[in-house]
mmCIF file of C-alpha atoms and ligand atoms in Angstrom:
data_model
loop_
_atom_site.group_PDB
_atom_site.id
_atom_site.type_symbol
_atom_site.label_atom_id
_atom_site.label_comp_id
_atom_site.label_asym_id
_atom_site.label_seq_id
_atom_site.Cartn_x
_atom_site.Cartn_y
_atom_site.Cartn_z
ATOM 1 C CA MET A 251 22.541 -8.090 4.961
ATOM 2 C CA ILE A 252 21.951 -11.467 4.118
ATOM 3 C CA THR A 253 23.821 -14.113 4.073
ATOM 4 C CA ASP A 254 23.886 -17.377 1.564
ATOM 5 C CA THR A 255 23.815 -19.377 4.645
ATOM 6 C CA MET A 256 20.501 -17.696 5.246
ATOM 7 C CA LYS A 257 19.430 -17.340 2.120
ATOM 8 C CA LYS A 258 16.047 -19.708 1.569
ATOM 9 C CA HIS A 259 15.301 -22.212 -1.810
ATOM 10 C CA ASN A 260 12.671 -19.887 -2.370
ATOM 11 C CA TYR A 261 9.892 -22.129 -4.123
ATOM 12 C CA SER A 262 7.001 -18.984 -3.745
ATOM 13 C CA ALA A 263 4.565 -19.251 -6.686
ATOM 14 C CA GLY A 264 3.997 -14.908 -6.107
ATOM 15 C CA PRO A 265 5.507 -12.485 -5.315
ATOM 16 C CA CYS A 266 7.838 -15.138 -5.269
ATOM 17 C CA ILE A 267 11.568 -15.260 -5.634
ATOM 18 C CA LEU A 268 14.557 -12.622 -8.085
ATOM 19 C CA PRO A 269 17.798 -12.596 -8.501
ATOM 20 C CA GLN A 270 19.317 -11.362 -5.363
ATOM 21 C CA GLU A 271 21.110 -7.870 -7.449
ATOM 22 C CA VAL A 272 17.640 -6.861 -8.271
ATOM 23 C CA PHE A 273 16.812 -6.560 -4.319
ATOM 24 C CA GLU A 274 20.463 -5.322 -3.292
ATOM 25 C CA LYS A 275 20.508 -2.316 -6.351
ATOM 26 C CA SER A 276 16.454 -2.296 -5.288
ATOM 27 C CA ALA A 277 17.448 -1.516 -1.847
ATOM 28 C CA GLU A 278 20.410 1.058 -3.068
ATOM 29 C CA ALA A 279 17.513 3.417 -5.070
ATOM 30 C CA ILE A 280 15.171 3.283 -2.497
ATOM 31 C CA LEU A 281 17.877 4.396 0.164
ATOM 32 C CA ASP A 282 19.514 7.282 -2.507
ATOM 33 C CA TYR A 283 18.592 7.108 -6.344
ATOM 34 C CA ASN A 284 21.811 7.024 -8.378
ATOM 35 C CA ASN A 285 23.702 9.173 -5.190
ATOM 36 C CA SER A 286 21.519 12.038 -6.582
ATOM 37 C CA GLY A 287 20.858 12.503 -1.942
ATOM 38 C CA LEU A 288 17.317 11.596 -2.847
ATOM 39 C CA SER A 289 15.459 8.460 -2.506
ATOM 40 C CA LEU A 290 13.450 6.512 -5.557
ATOM 41 C CA LEU A 291 10.901 6.919 -3.339
ATOM 42 C CA GLU A 292 10.925 10.872 -3.063
ATOM 43 C CA ILE A 293 11.441 12.066 -6.714
ATOM 44 C CA SER A 294 8.549 13.507 -9.041
ATOM 45 C CA HIS A 295 7.342 10.556 -11.162
ATOM 46 C CA ARG A 296 7.623 13.723 -13.782
ATOM 47 C CA SER A 297 11.817 14.013 -13.007
ATOM 48 C CA LYS A 298 14.247 12.979 -15.979
ATOM 49 C CA GLU A 299 15.251 10.551 -13.820
ATOM 50 C CA PHE A 300 12.267 8.356 -13.115
ATOM 51 C CA ILE A 301 11.213 9.286 -16.943
ATOM 52 C CA ALA A 302 14.631 7.443 -18.244
ATOM 53 C CA ILE A 303 13.463 4.893 -15.995
ATOM 54 C CA MET A 304 10.729 3.956 -17.517
ATOM 55 C CA GLU A 305 10.924 4.738 -20.860
ATOM 56 C CA GLU A 306 13.519 1.896 -20.281
ATOM 57 C CA ALA A 307 11.160 -0.587 -18.776
ATOM 58 C CA ARG A 308 8.613 -0.139 -21.391
ATOM 59 C CA ALA A 309 11.572 -0.057 -24.164
ATOM 60 C CA LEU A 310 13.465 -3.383 -23.088
ATOM 61 C CA ALA A 311 9.918 -5.244 -22.258
ATOM 62 C CA LEU A 312 9.892 -4.980 -25.670
ATOM 63 C CA ASP A 313 12.883 -5.519 -26.676
ATOM 64 C CA LEU A 314 12.398 -9.132 -25.279
ATOM 65 C CA LEU A 315 10.612 -10.125 -26.583
ATOM 66 C CA GLY A 316 11.199 -8.741 -29.825
ATOM 67 C CA LEU A 317 8.277 -7.104 -30.222
ATOM 68 C CA THR A 318 10.660 -3.315 -31.230
ATOM 69 C CA GLY A 319 9.291 -1.441 -34.331
ATOM 70 C CA LYS A 320 6.153 -3.934 -34.896
ATOM 71 C CA GLY A 321 3.460 -1.668 -33.492
ATOM 72 C CA TYR A 322 3.476 -3.158 -29.407
ATOM 73 C CA GLN A 323 2.837 -0.391 -27.009
ATOM 74 C CA ALA A 324 3.912 -1.602 -23.876
ATOM 75 C CA LEU A 325 2.398 -0.216 -20.835
ATOM 76 C CA PHE A 326 2.996 -0.904 -17.277
ATOM 77 C CA LEU A 327 -0.007 -0.269 -15.107
ATOM 78 C CA SER A 328 -1.958 -0.533 -11.869
ATOM 79 C CA GLY A 329 -4.651 -2.871 -10.424
ATOM 80 C CA GLY A 330 -2.922 -6.159 -10.935
ATOM 81 C CA ALA A 331 -3.146 -9.162 -13.761
ATOM 82 C CA SER A 332 -7.137 -8.978 -12.727
ATOM 83 C CA LEU A 333 -7.739 -5.669 -14.257
ATOM 84 C CA GLU A 334 -7.019 -6.929 -17.261
ATOM 85 C CA PHE A 335 -9.697 -9.181 -17.180
ATOM 86 C CA LEU A 336 -12.272 -5.950 -17.285
ATOM 87 C CA MET A 337 -9.895 -3.910 -19.010
ATOM 88 C CA VAL A 338 -9.637 -6.933 -21.604
ATOM 89 C CA PRO A 339 -13.237 -6.517 -22.752
ATOM 90 C CA TYR A 340 -13.914 -3.040 -21.402
ATOM 91 C CA ASN A 341 -11.161 -2.109 -24.824
ATOM 92 C CA MET A 342 -12.084 -4.723 -27.132
ATOM 93 C CA MET A 343 -15.315 -6.357 -27.619
ATOM 94 C CA LYS A 344 -17.444 -4.556 -29.612
ATOM 95 C CA VAL A 345 -21.021 -3.427 -28.366
ATOM 96 C CA ASN A 346 -22.941 -6.187 -29.560
ATOM 97 C CA GLY A 347 -20.205 -7.905 -29.760
ATOM 98 C CA LYS A 348 -18.858 -11.480 -28.389
ATOM 99 C CA ALA A 349 -15.634 -12.500 -27.399
ATOM 100 C CA ALA A 350 -14.000 -16.391 -27.115
ATOM 101 C CA TYR A 351 -12.360 -17.805 -23.688
ATOM 102 C CA LEU A 352 -10.409 -20.934 -23.424
ATOM 103 C CA ASP A 353 -11.081 -21.865 -20.251
ATOM 104 C CA THR A 354 -8.113 -24.267 -18.189
ATOM 105 C CA GLY A 355 -7.791 -23.168 -14.949
ATOM 106 C CA THR A 356 -8.999 -20.604 -11.790
ATOM 107 C CA TRP A 357 -7.491 -17.129 -13.783
ATOM 108 C CA ALA A 358 -8.931 -18.453 -16.576
ATOM 109 C CA HIS A 359 -12.100 -18.647 -15.045
ATOM 110 C CA ASN A 360 -11.688 -14.947 -13.990
ATOM 111 C CA ALA A 361 -11.593 -13.673 -16.882
ATOM 112 C CA ILE A 362 -14.213 -15.252 -17.441
ATOM 113 C CA VAL A 363 -16.615 -14.233 -15.370
ATOM 114 C CA GLU A 364 -15.340 -11.169 -15.837
ATOM 115 C CA ALA A 365 -15.953 -10.717 -19.816
ATOM 116 C CA LYS A 366 -19.638 -11.876 -19.227
ATOM 117 C CA ALA A 367 -20.781 -8.376 -17.643
ATOM 118 C CA PHE A 368 -19.988 -6.272 -21.021
ATOM 119 C CA GLY A 369 -21.322 -9.187 -23.117
ATOM 120 C CA GLU A 370 -21.644 -12.854 -25.257
ATOM 121 C CA THR A 371 -19.083 -14.296 -23.175
ATOM 122 C CA MET A 372 -18.517 -18.266 -25.252
ATOM 123 C CA VAL A 373 -16.325 -20.561 -23.643
ATOM 124 C CA VAL A 374 -14.714 -22.257 -26.262
ATOM 125 C CA ALA A 375 -13.408 -25.523 -24.561
ATOM 126 C CA SER A 376 -13.177 -26.011 -20.501
ATOM 127 C CA SER A 377 -11.635 -28.605 -18.433
ATOM 128 C CA LYS A 378 -12.957 -27.704 -15.491
ATOM 129 C CA ASN A 379 -14.900 -31.336 -14.705
ATOM 130 C CA ASP A 380 -10.859 -32.738 -14.825
ATOM 131 C CA ASN A 381 -9.719 -30.389 -12.331
ATOM 132 C CA TYR A 382 -8.385 -27.933 -14.707
ATOM 133 C CA THR A 383 -5.163 -31.029 -15.015
ATOM 134 C CA HIS A 384 -5.226 -30.309 -18.741
ATOM 135 C CA ILE A 385 -4.986 -28.088 -21.651
ATOM 136 C CA PRO A 386 -7.919 -28.485 -23.764
ATOM 137 C CA LYS A 387 -6.536 -29.356 -27.696
ATOM 138 C CA GLU A 388 -9.986 -29.882 -30.159
ATOM 139 C CA PHE A 389 -11.629 -26.423 -30.197
ATOM 140 C CA VAL A 390 -13.131 -24.031 -32.495
ATOM 141 C CA ILE A 391 -12.950 -19.999 -32.430
ATOM 142 C CA PRO A 392 -16.132 -18.771 -33.736
ATOM 143 C CA ALA A 393 -14.379 -16.225 -37.119
ATOM 144 C CA ASP A 394 -17.197 -13.126 -35.306
ATOM 145 C CA ALA A 395 -15.322 -13.164 -32.285
ATOM 146 C CA ASP A 396 -13.855 -10.149 -31.291
ATOM 147 C CA TYR A 397 -10.813 -11.718 -29.795
ATOM 148 C CA PHE A 398 -9.777 -14.809 -28.578
ATOM 149 C CA HIS A 399 -8.391 -15.060 -24.251
ATOM 150 C CA CYS A 400 -5.849 -17.556 -23.366
ATOM 151 C CA THR A 401 -4.058 -18.302 -20.381
ATOM 152 C CA SER A 402 -0.616 -19.330 -21.136
ATOM 153 C CA ASN A 403 0.744 -20.666 -17.680
ATOM 154 C CA ASN A 404 -2.240 -22.242 -15.481
ATOM 155 C CA THR A 405 -0.019 -20.643 -12.238
ATOM 156 C CA ILE A 406 -2.431 -22.774 -9.806
ATOM 157 C CA PHE A 407 -2.890 -26.253 -11.661
ATOM 158 C CA GLY A 408 0.964 -26.701 -13.225
ATOM 159 C CA THR A 409 0.070 -26.494 -16.635
ATOM 160 C CA GLN A 410 0.690 -24.300 -19.424
ATOM 161 C CA MET A 411 0.199 -24.055 -22.854
ATOM 162 C CA LYS A 412 2.645 -25.590 -25.442
ATOM 163 C CA SER A 413 0.753 -24.102 -28.706
ATOM 164 C CA PHE A 414 -1.160 -21.796 -29.242
ATOM 165 C CA PRO A 415 -4.018 -21.928 -31.647
ATOM 166 C CA LYS A 416 -3.715 -20.435 -34.998
ATOM 167 C CA THR A 417 -6.321 -17.901 -36.055
ATOM 168 C CA ASP A 418 -7.282 -14.108 -37.829
ATOM 169 C CA VAL A 419 -9.308 -14.169 -34.786
ATOM 170 C CA PRO A 420 -7.203 -11.261 -32.332
ATOM 171 C CA MET A 421 -5.543 -12.923 -29.640
ATOM 172 C CA VAL A 422 -5.440 -11.798 -26.017
ATOM 173 C CA CYS A 423 -3.126 -13.968 -23.671
ATOM 174 C CA ASP A 424 -2.945 -13.904 -20.231
ATOM 175 C CA MET A 425 1.250 -14.347 -19.256
ATOM 176 C CA SER A 426 1.115 -13.412 -16.039
ATOM 177 C CA SER A 427 3.697 -16.491 -14.275
ATOM 178 C CA ASP A 428 5.554 -17.495 -17.393
ATOM 179 C CA ILE A 429 6.314 -13.912 -19.561
ATOM 180 C CA PHE A 430 9.898 -14.435 -20.717
ATOM 181 C CA SER A 431 9.997 -17.760 -19.346
ATOM 182 C CA ARG A 432 10.493 -19.098 -22.895
ATOM 183 C CA VAL A 433 10.721 -18.716 -26.659
ATOM 184 C CA ILE A 434 7.433 -17.795 -28.506
ATOM 185 C CA ASP A 435 6.666 -16.032 -31.246
ATOM 186 C CA PHE A 436 4.869 -13.489 -29.766
ATOM 187 C CA THR A 437 3.834 -11.735 -32.858
ATOM 188 C CA GLN A 438 0.968 -14.031 -32.465
ATOM 189 C CA PHE A 439 -0.505 -11.827 -29.980
ATOM 190 C CA ASP A 440 -2.394 -8.736 -30.681
ATOM 191 C CA LEU A 441 -2.456 -8.327 -26.193
ATOM 192 C CA ILE A 442 -0.360 -9.653 -23.593
ATOM 193 C CA TYR A 443 -0.319 -8.971 -20.272
ATOM 194 C CA ALA A 444 1.572 -10.366 -16.747
ATOM 195 C CA GLY A 445 1.355 -9.421 -13.153
ATOM 196 C CA ALA A 446 4.707 -8.597 -12.161
ATOM 197 C CA GLN A 447 5.156 -10.601 -8.838
ATOM 198 C CA LYS A 448 4.919 -14.168 -10.889
ATOM 199 C CA ASN A 449 8.563 -13.678 -13.200
ATOM 200 C CA MET A 450 9.044 -10.030 -13.892
ATOM 201 C CA GLY A 451 9.167 -8.020 -10.443
ATOM 202 C CA PRO A 452 7.031 -7.050 -7.177
ATOM 203 C CA ALA A 453 3.747 -6.925 -6.925
ATOM 204 C CA GLY A 454 1.438 -3.731 -7.893
ATOM 205 C CA THR A 455 2.384 -3.608 -12.039
ATOM 206 C CA THR A 456 1.015 -4.825 -14.740
ATOM 207 C CA LEU A 457 2.639 -5.607 -17.675
ATOM 208 C CA VAL A 458 0.545 -4.880 -20.760
ATOM 209 C CA ILE A 459 1.424 -5.285 -25.224
ATOM 210 C CA VAL A 460 -0.718 -4.618 -26.604
ATOM 211 C CA LYS A 461 -0.756 -3.541 -30.106
ATOM 212 C CA GLU A 462 -2.349 -0.729 -31.504
ATOM 213 C CA GLU A 463 -4.019 -1.182 -34.582
ATOM 214 C CA ILE A 464 -7.172 -3.353 -32.447
ATOM 215 C CA LEU A 465 -7.359 -0.582 -30.417
ATOM 216 C CA GLY A 466 -10.484 2.118 -30.679
ATOM 217 C CA LYS A 467 -13.174 0.084 -32.461
ATOM 218 C CA THR A 468 -15.764 -1.289 -29.079
ATOM 219 C CA GLY A 469 -18.160 1.389 -29.927
ATOM 220 C CA ARG A 470 -17.918 1.575 -26.189
ATOM 221 C CA ALA A 471 -17.365 4.822 -23.755
ATOM 222 C CA ILE A 472 -14.581 4.283 -21.512
ATOM 223 C CA PRO A 473 -13.458 5.769 -18.399
ATOM 224 C CA SER A 474 -10.062 7.487 -19.040
ATOM 225 C CA ILE A 475 -8.156 5.248 -16.521
ATOM 226 C CA LEU A 476 -9.732 1.305 -17.661
ATOM 227 C CA ASP A 477 -8.250 2.864 -21.736
ATOM 228 C CA TYR A 478 -5.168 1.712 -23.695
ATOM 229 C CA GLN A 479 -5.403 4.531 -25.414
ATOM 230 C CA LYS A 480 -5.733 6.778 -23.222
ATOM 231 C CA HIS A 481 -1.870 5.119 -20.972
ATOM 232 C CA ILE A 482 -0.389 5.005 -24.125
ATOM 233 C CA LYS A 483 -0.661 8.399 -25.444
ATOM 234 C CA ALA A 484 -0.092 9.669 -21.908
ATOM 235 C CA GLU A 485 3.079 7.440 -22.542
ATOM 236 C CA SER A 486 2.575 4.679 -19.584
ATOM 237 C CA MET A 487 1.664 7.960 -17.109
ATOM 238 C CA TYR A 488 -1.951 8.591 -16.887
ATOM 239 C CA ASN A 489 -1.733 8.504 -13.307
ATOM 240 C CA THR A 490 1.184 8.447 -11.173
ATOM 241 C CA PRO A 491 2.544 5.198 -11.608
ATOM 242 C CA PRO A 492 3.621 2.668 -9.152
ATOM 243 C CA VAL A 493 7.314 3.876 -9.450
ATOM 244 C CA PHE A 494 8.822 1.103 -7.030
ATOM 245 C CA PRO A 495 7.497 -2.436 -8.404
ATOM 246 C CA ILE A 496 8.403 -0.404 -12.163
ATOM 247 C CA TYR A 497 12.317 0.323 -11.042
ATOM 248 C CA ALA A 498 11.689 -3.329 -10.243
ATOM 249 C CA SER A 499 11.216 -5.162 -12.920
ATOM 250 C CA LEU A 500 13.299 -2.924 -15.096
ATOM 251 C CA LEU A 501 16.418 -3.788 -12.957
ATOM 252 C CA THR A 502 15.091 -7.765 -13.237
ATOM 253 C CA LEU A 503 14.177 -6.706 -17.427
ATOM 254 C CA GLN A 504 18.133 -6.022 -17.318
ATOM 255 C CA TRP A 505 19.606 -9.233 -15.662
ATOM 256 C CA LEU A 506 17.111 -11.194 -18.272
ATOM 257 C CA LYS A 507 19.158 -8.860 -20.820
ATOM 258 C CA ASN A 508 22.306 -9.268 -19.614
ATOM 259 C CA GLN A 509 22.175 -13.474 -19.266
ATOM 260 C CA GLY A 510 21.880 -13.728 -22.393
ATOM 261 C CA GLY A 511 17.617 -13.063 -22.989
ATOM 262 C CA ILE A 512 14.501 -15.036 -22.881
ATOM 263 C CA ALA A 513 16.886 -18.060 -25.299
ATOM 264 C CA ALA A 514 19.438 -18.203 -22.259
ATOM 265 C CA ILE A 515 16.580 -18.321 -19.544
ATOM 266 C CA GLU A 516 14.924 -20.847 -21.950
ATOM 267 C CA LYS A 517 17.184 -23.175 -21.689
ATOM 268 C CA THR A 518 18.273 -23.120 -17.604
ATOM 269 C CA ASN A 519 13.680 -23.788 -17.161
ATOM 270 C CA SER A 520 14.101 -26.417 -19.277
ATOM 271 C CA ALA A 521 17.380 -27.849 -17.359
ATOM 272 C CA LYS A 522 15.599 -26.761 -14.036
ATOM 273 C CA ALA A 523 11.687 -29.030 -15.232
ATOM 274 C CA ALA A 524 13.289 -31.918 -17.121
ATOM 275 C CA LEU A 525 15.788 -32.028 -13.293
ATOM 276 C CA LEU A 526 12.611 -31.934 -10.973
ATOM 277 C CA TYR A 527 9.670 -34.084 -13.718
ATOM 278 C CA SER A 528 12.034 -37.155 -13.953
ATOM 279 C CA GLU A 529 12.558 -37.302 -10.341
ATOM 280 C CA ILE A 530 8.211 -36.880 -9.650
ATOM 281 C CA ASP A 531 8.261 -40.192 -11.727
ATOM 282 C CA ARG A 532 11.094 -42.455 -10.790
ATOM 283 C CA ASN A 533 10.043 -41.401 -6.928
ATOM 284 C CA PRO A 534 7.685 -43.839 -6.253
ATOM 285 C CA TYR A 535 6.256 -41.238 -3.143
ATOM 286 C CA PHE A 536 5.969 -39.196 -5.227
ATOM 287 C CA ARG A 537 3.317 -38.398 -8.522
ATOM 288 C CA GLY A 538 2.526 -35.457 -10.713
ATOM 289 C CA ALA A 539 -0.848 -34.000 -11.041
ATOM 290 C CA ALA A 540 -0.596 -32.086 -14.066
ATOM 291 C CA ASN A 541 -0.738 -34.419 -17.687
ATOM 292 C CA VAL A 542 2.421 -34.332 -18.284
ATOM 293 C CA GLU A 543 2.202 -33.339 -21.925
ATOM 294 C CA ASP A 544 0.820 -30.022 -20.181
ATOM 295 C CA ARG A 545 3.107 -30.754 -17.687
ATOM 296 C CA SER A 546 4.437 -26.096 -16.509
ATOM 297 C CA PHE A 547 8.024 -24.873 -16.583
ATOM 298 C CA MET A 548 7.735 -23.081 -14.068
ATOM 299 C CA ASN A 549 5.402 -24.529 -11.439
ATOM 300 C CA ALA A 550 5.487 -28.351 -11.316
ATOM 301 C CA THR A 551 2.752 -29.972 -9.463
ATOM 302 C CA PHE A 552 3.162 -32.672 -7.849
ATOM 303 C CA LEU A 553 1.528 -35.560 -4.799
ATOM 304 C CA LEU A 554 2.435 -37.512 -2.241
ATOM 305 C CA GLU A 555 1.137 -41.066 -2.648
ATOM 306 C CA ASN A 556 0.849 -41.705 0.932
ATOM 307 C CA GLU A 557 -0.256 -38.665 2.749
ATOM 308 C CA ASP A 558 0.452 -40.448 5.180
ATOM 309 C CA HIS A 559 3.992 -38.697 5.067
ATOM 310 C CA THR A 560 3.573 -35.787 4.457
ATOM 311 C CA PRO A 561 5.394 -34.656 8.266
ATOM 312 C CA ILE A 562 7.975 -36.631 7.225
ATOM 313 C CA PHE A 563 8.586 -35.146 3.912
ATOM 314 C CA ASP A 564 7.695 -31.449 4.986
ATOM 315 C CA THR A 565 10.288 -31.873 8.088
ATOM 316 C CA LEU A 566 13.168 -32.188 5.855
ATOM 317 C CA TRP A 567 12.405 -29.781 3.421
ATOM 318 C CA LYS A 568 12.349 -27.433 6.246
ATOM 319 C CA GLU A 569 15.301 -28.554 7.600
ATOM 320 C CA ALA A 570 16.948 -27.993 4.146
ATOM 321 C CA GLY A 571 16.051 -24.021 3.387
ATOM 322 C CA ILE A 572 13.837 -24.559 1.175
ATOM 323 C CA SER A 573 10.230 -22.442 1.197
ATOM 324 C CA GLY A 574 6.874 -22.032 -0.013
ATOM 325 C CA ILE A 575 5.749 -25.644 -1.802
ATOM 326 C CA THR A 576 3.008 -26.257 -0.277
ATOM 327 C CA GLY A 577 0.559 -26.783 -2.705
ATOM 328 C CA HIS A 578 -2.522 -24.247 -3.966
ATOM 329 C CA ARG A 579 -5.799 -26.072 -2.299
ATOM 330 C CA SER A 580 -7.236 -25.985 -4.936
ATOM 331 C CA VAL A 581 -4.776 -29.236 -5.789
ATOM 332 C CA GLY A 582 -3.869 -30.587 -2.303
ATOM 333 C CA GLY A 583 -0.253 -31.994 -2.488
ATOM 334 C CA TYR A 584 3.205 -29.568 -2.948
ATOM 335 C CA ARG A 585 3.454 -26.438 -5.851
ATOM 336 C CA ALA A 586 7.464 -26.317 -6.489
ATOM 337 C CA SER A 587 7.438 -22.306 -8.659
ATOM 338 C CA MET A 588 10.418 -22.218 -10.399
ATOM 339 C CA TYR A 589 10.811 -18.570 -12.512
ATOM 340 C CA ASN A 590 13.489 -17.202 -13.824
ATOM 341 C CA ALA A 591 15.514 -16.080 -10.332
ATOM 342 C CA LEU A 592 15.260 -19.720 -9.035
ATOM 343 C CA PRO A 593 19.051 -20.993 -9.831
ATOM 344 C CA LEU A 594 19.289 -24.759 -11.638
ATOM 345 C CA GLU A 595 21.248 -25.973 -7.346
ATOM 346 C CA SER A 596 18.045 -25.335 -5.682
ATOM 347 C CA VAL A 597 15.882 -28.133 -7.433
ATOM 348 C CA GLN A 598 18.958 -29.927 -6.950
ATOM 349 C CA VAL A 599 18.577 -29.510 -3.066
ATOM 350 C CA LEU A 600 15.000 -30.463 -3.706
ATOM 351 C CA VAL A 601 15.428 -33.382 -5.736
ATOM 352 C CA ASP A 602 18.409 -34.348 -3.217
ATOM 353 C CA VAL A 603 15.026 -34.119 -0.442
ATOM 354 C CA MET A 604 12.765 -36.276 -2.273
ATOM 355 C CA GLN A 605 15.712 -39.080 -2.196
ATOM 356 C CA ASP A 606 16.194 -39.131 0.955
ATOM 357 C CA PHE A 607 12.537 -38.506 1.787
ATOM 358 C CA GLU A 608 12.183 -42.207 -0.545
ATOM 359 C CA ARG A 609 15.153 -44.187 1.305
ATOM 360 C CA LYS A 610 13.326 -42.641 4.533
ATOM 361 C CA VAL A 611 10.219 -44.433 3.991
ATOM 362 C CA SER A 612 10.717 -47.027 2.253
ATOM 363 C CA GLY A 613 13.405 -47.806 5.391
ATOM 364 C CA MET A 614 10.584 -47.295 7.216
ATOM 365 C CA ASN A 615 8.085 -50.605 5.526
ATOM 366 C CA PHE A 616 11.406 -53.503 6.898
HETATM 367 C C1 LIG B 31 -1.306 -14.666 -10.603
HETATM 368 C C2 LIG B 31 -1.945 -14.314 -11.394
HETATM 369 C C3 LIG B 31 -3.597 -13.203 -11.555
HETATM 370 C C4 LIG B 31 -3.835 -12.618 -10.880
HETATM 371 O O1 LIG B 31 -2.508 -11.569 -10.920
HETATM 372 P P1 LIG B 31 -2.951 -10.601 -9.805
HETATM 373 O O2 LIG B 31 -1.919 -9.306 -10.158
HETATM 374 O O3 LIG B 31 -3.250 -10.741 -8.486
HETATM 375 O O4 LIG B 31 -4.329 -9.894 -10.415
HETATM 376 C C5 LIG B 31 -3.661 -13.561 -13.101
HETATM 377 N N1 LIG B 31 -3.568 -15.031 -14.179
HETATM 378 C C6 LIG B 31 -2.629 -15.562 -13.821
HETATM 379 C C7 LIG B 31 -2.267 -16.588 -14.944
HETATM 380 C C8 LIG B 31 -1.697 -15.711 -12.070
HETATM 381 O O5 LIG B 31 -1.218 -16.853 -11.836
#
């Protein structure tokens, strides 16, 4: 067992921290699922035990998002968020139709690349020329687009959409890195997808929430495994689902529900982000990488004012038991990912390290 003193303050961007009780309960389920004498990994996905897990996970996802009874279906698929980049146009772009995309980062860009294989893919705005340090806000969504696609949180660049456009065009959102982290009116979206490994569970499953009425309108022949309608009909078991990531996701959703749901976790997430960003802004040896108004509450990107100090800072945070804050290569510097399961105390440890670093470095200048 990992003792408290060994456990790191885990800022990894994904796969990433999950609640400790999820690790413990999923470990138990691998050894002996619910005192059945069988591991979760060796029972049929058609067994009543696993069907109950799948049904609860699908229902709880909708419940937490406030989408129960509103015409939505929740699916737990495989292939990561990256497979949704092509499943979305396959299922939503009409033959000879077109789609509109907002380009706010690497993942948004990757989604655009896939859509282009299906038809006219308009980029309504992009912040690429500014290395994605902000979210474009002035753009027009063509009324004849089959759908509009955006990315709610840009995991790599540390920006987050604080509001979403009002449009009659069906809205699709990649929420991989901030789903279940903040209160949003989720009914404004027709399709939401999220790879589990940022805020919901282990890598290996993707949550797709889709409003059923938007499907079946493209005129395309869709391969079965890529057809949302087939997955809905099969109750998310068209083929063998990734049983372990789905079970661990269910445990995380149950944990979230017990915390008081999204509204409660949002309060903690806001407190964590406020604590870290106020230190980034106060401390003269650091600066934020993203535009202040677009800063992500999940992934805070920041840089040292003087890169020569890198070894000093790196030694300090490692000594404090911090893990996973090295920035993505396309931004450099540091990225502190503060997903739902990261406690406020871990952020305080990082802030203490930044202040310690300030004292050390300012002392060196005398
Ligand atoms: C990580 C991430 C992805 C890619 O997810 P995979 O499951 O690895 O395909 C897509 N979009 C966003 C916003 C992400 O953070």
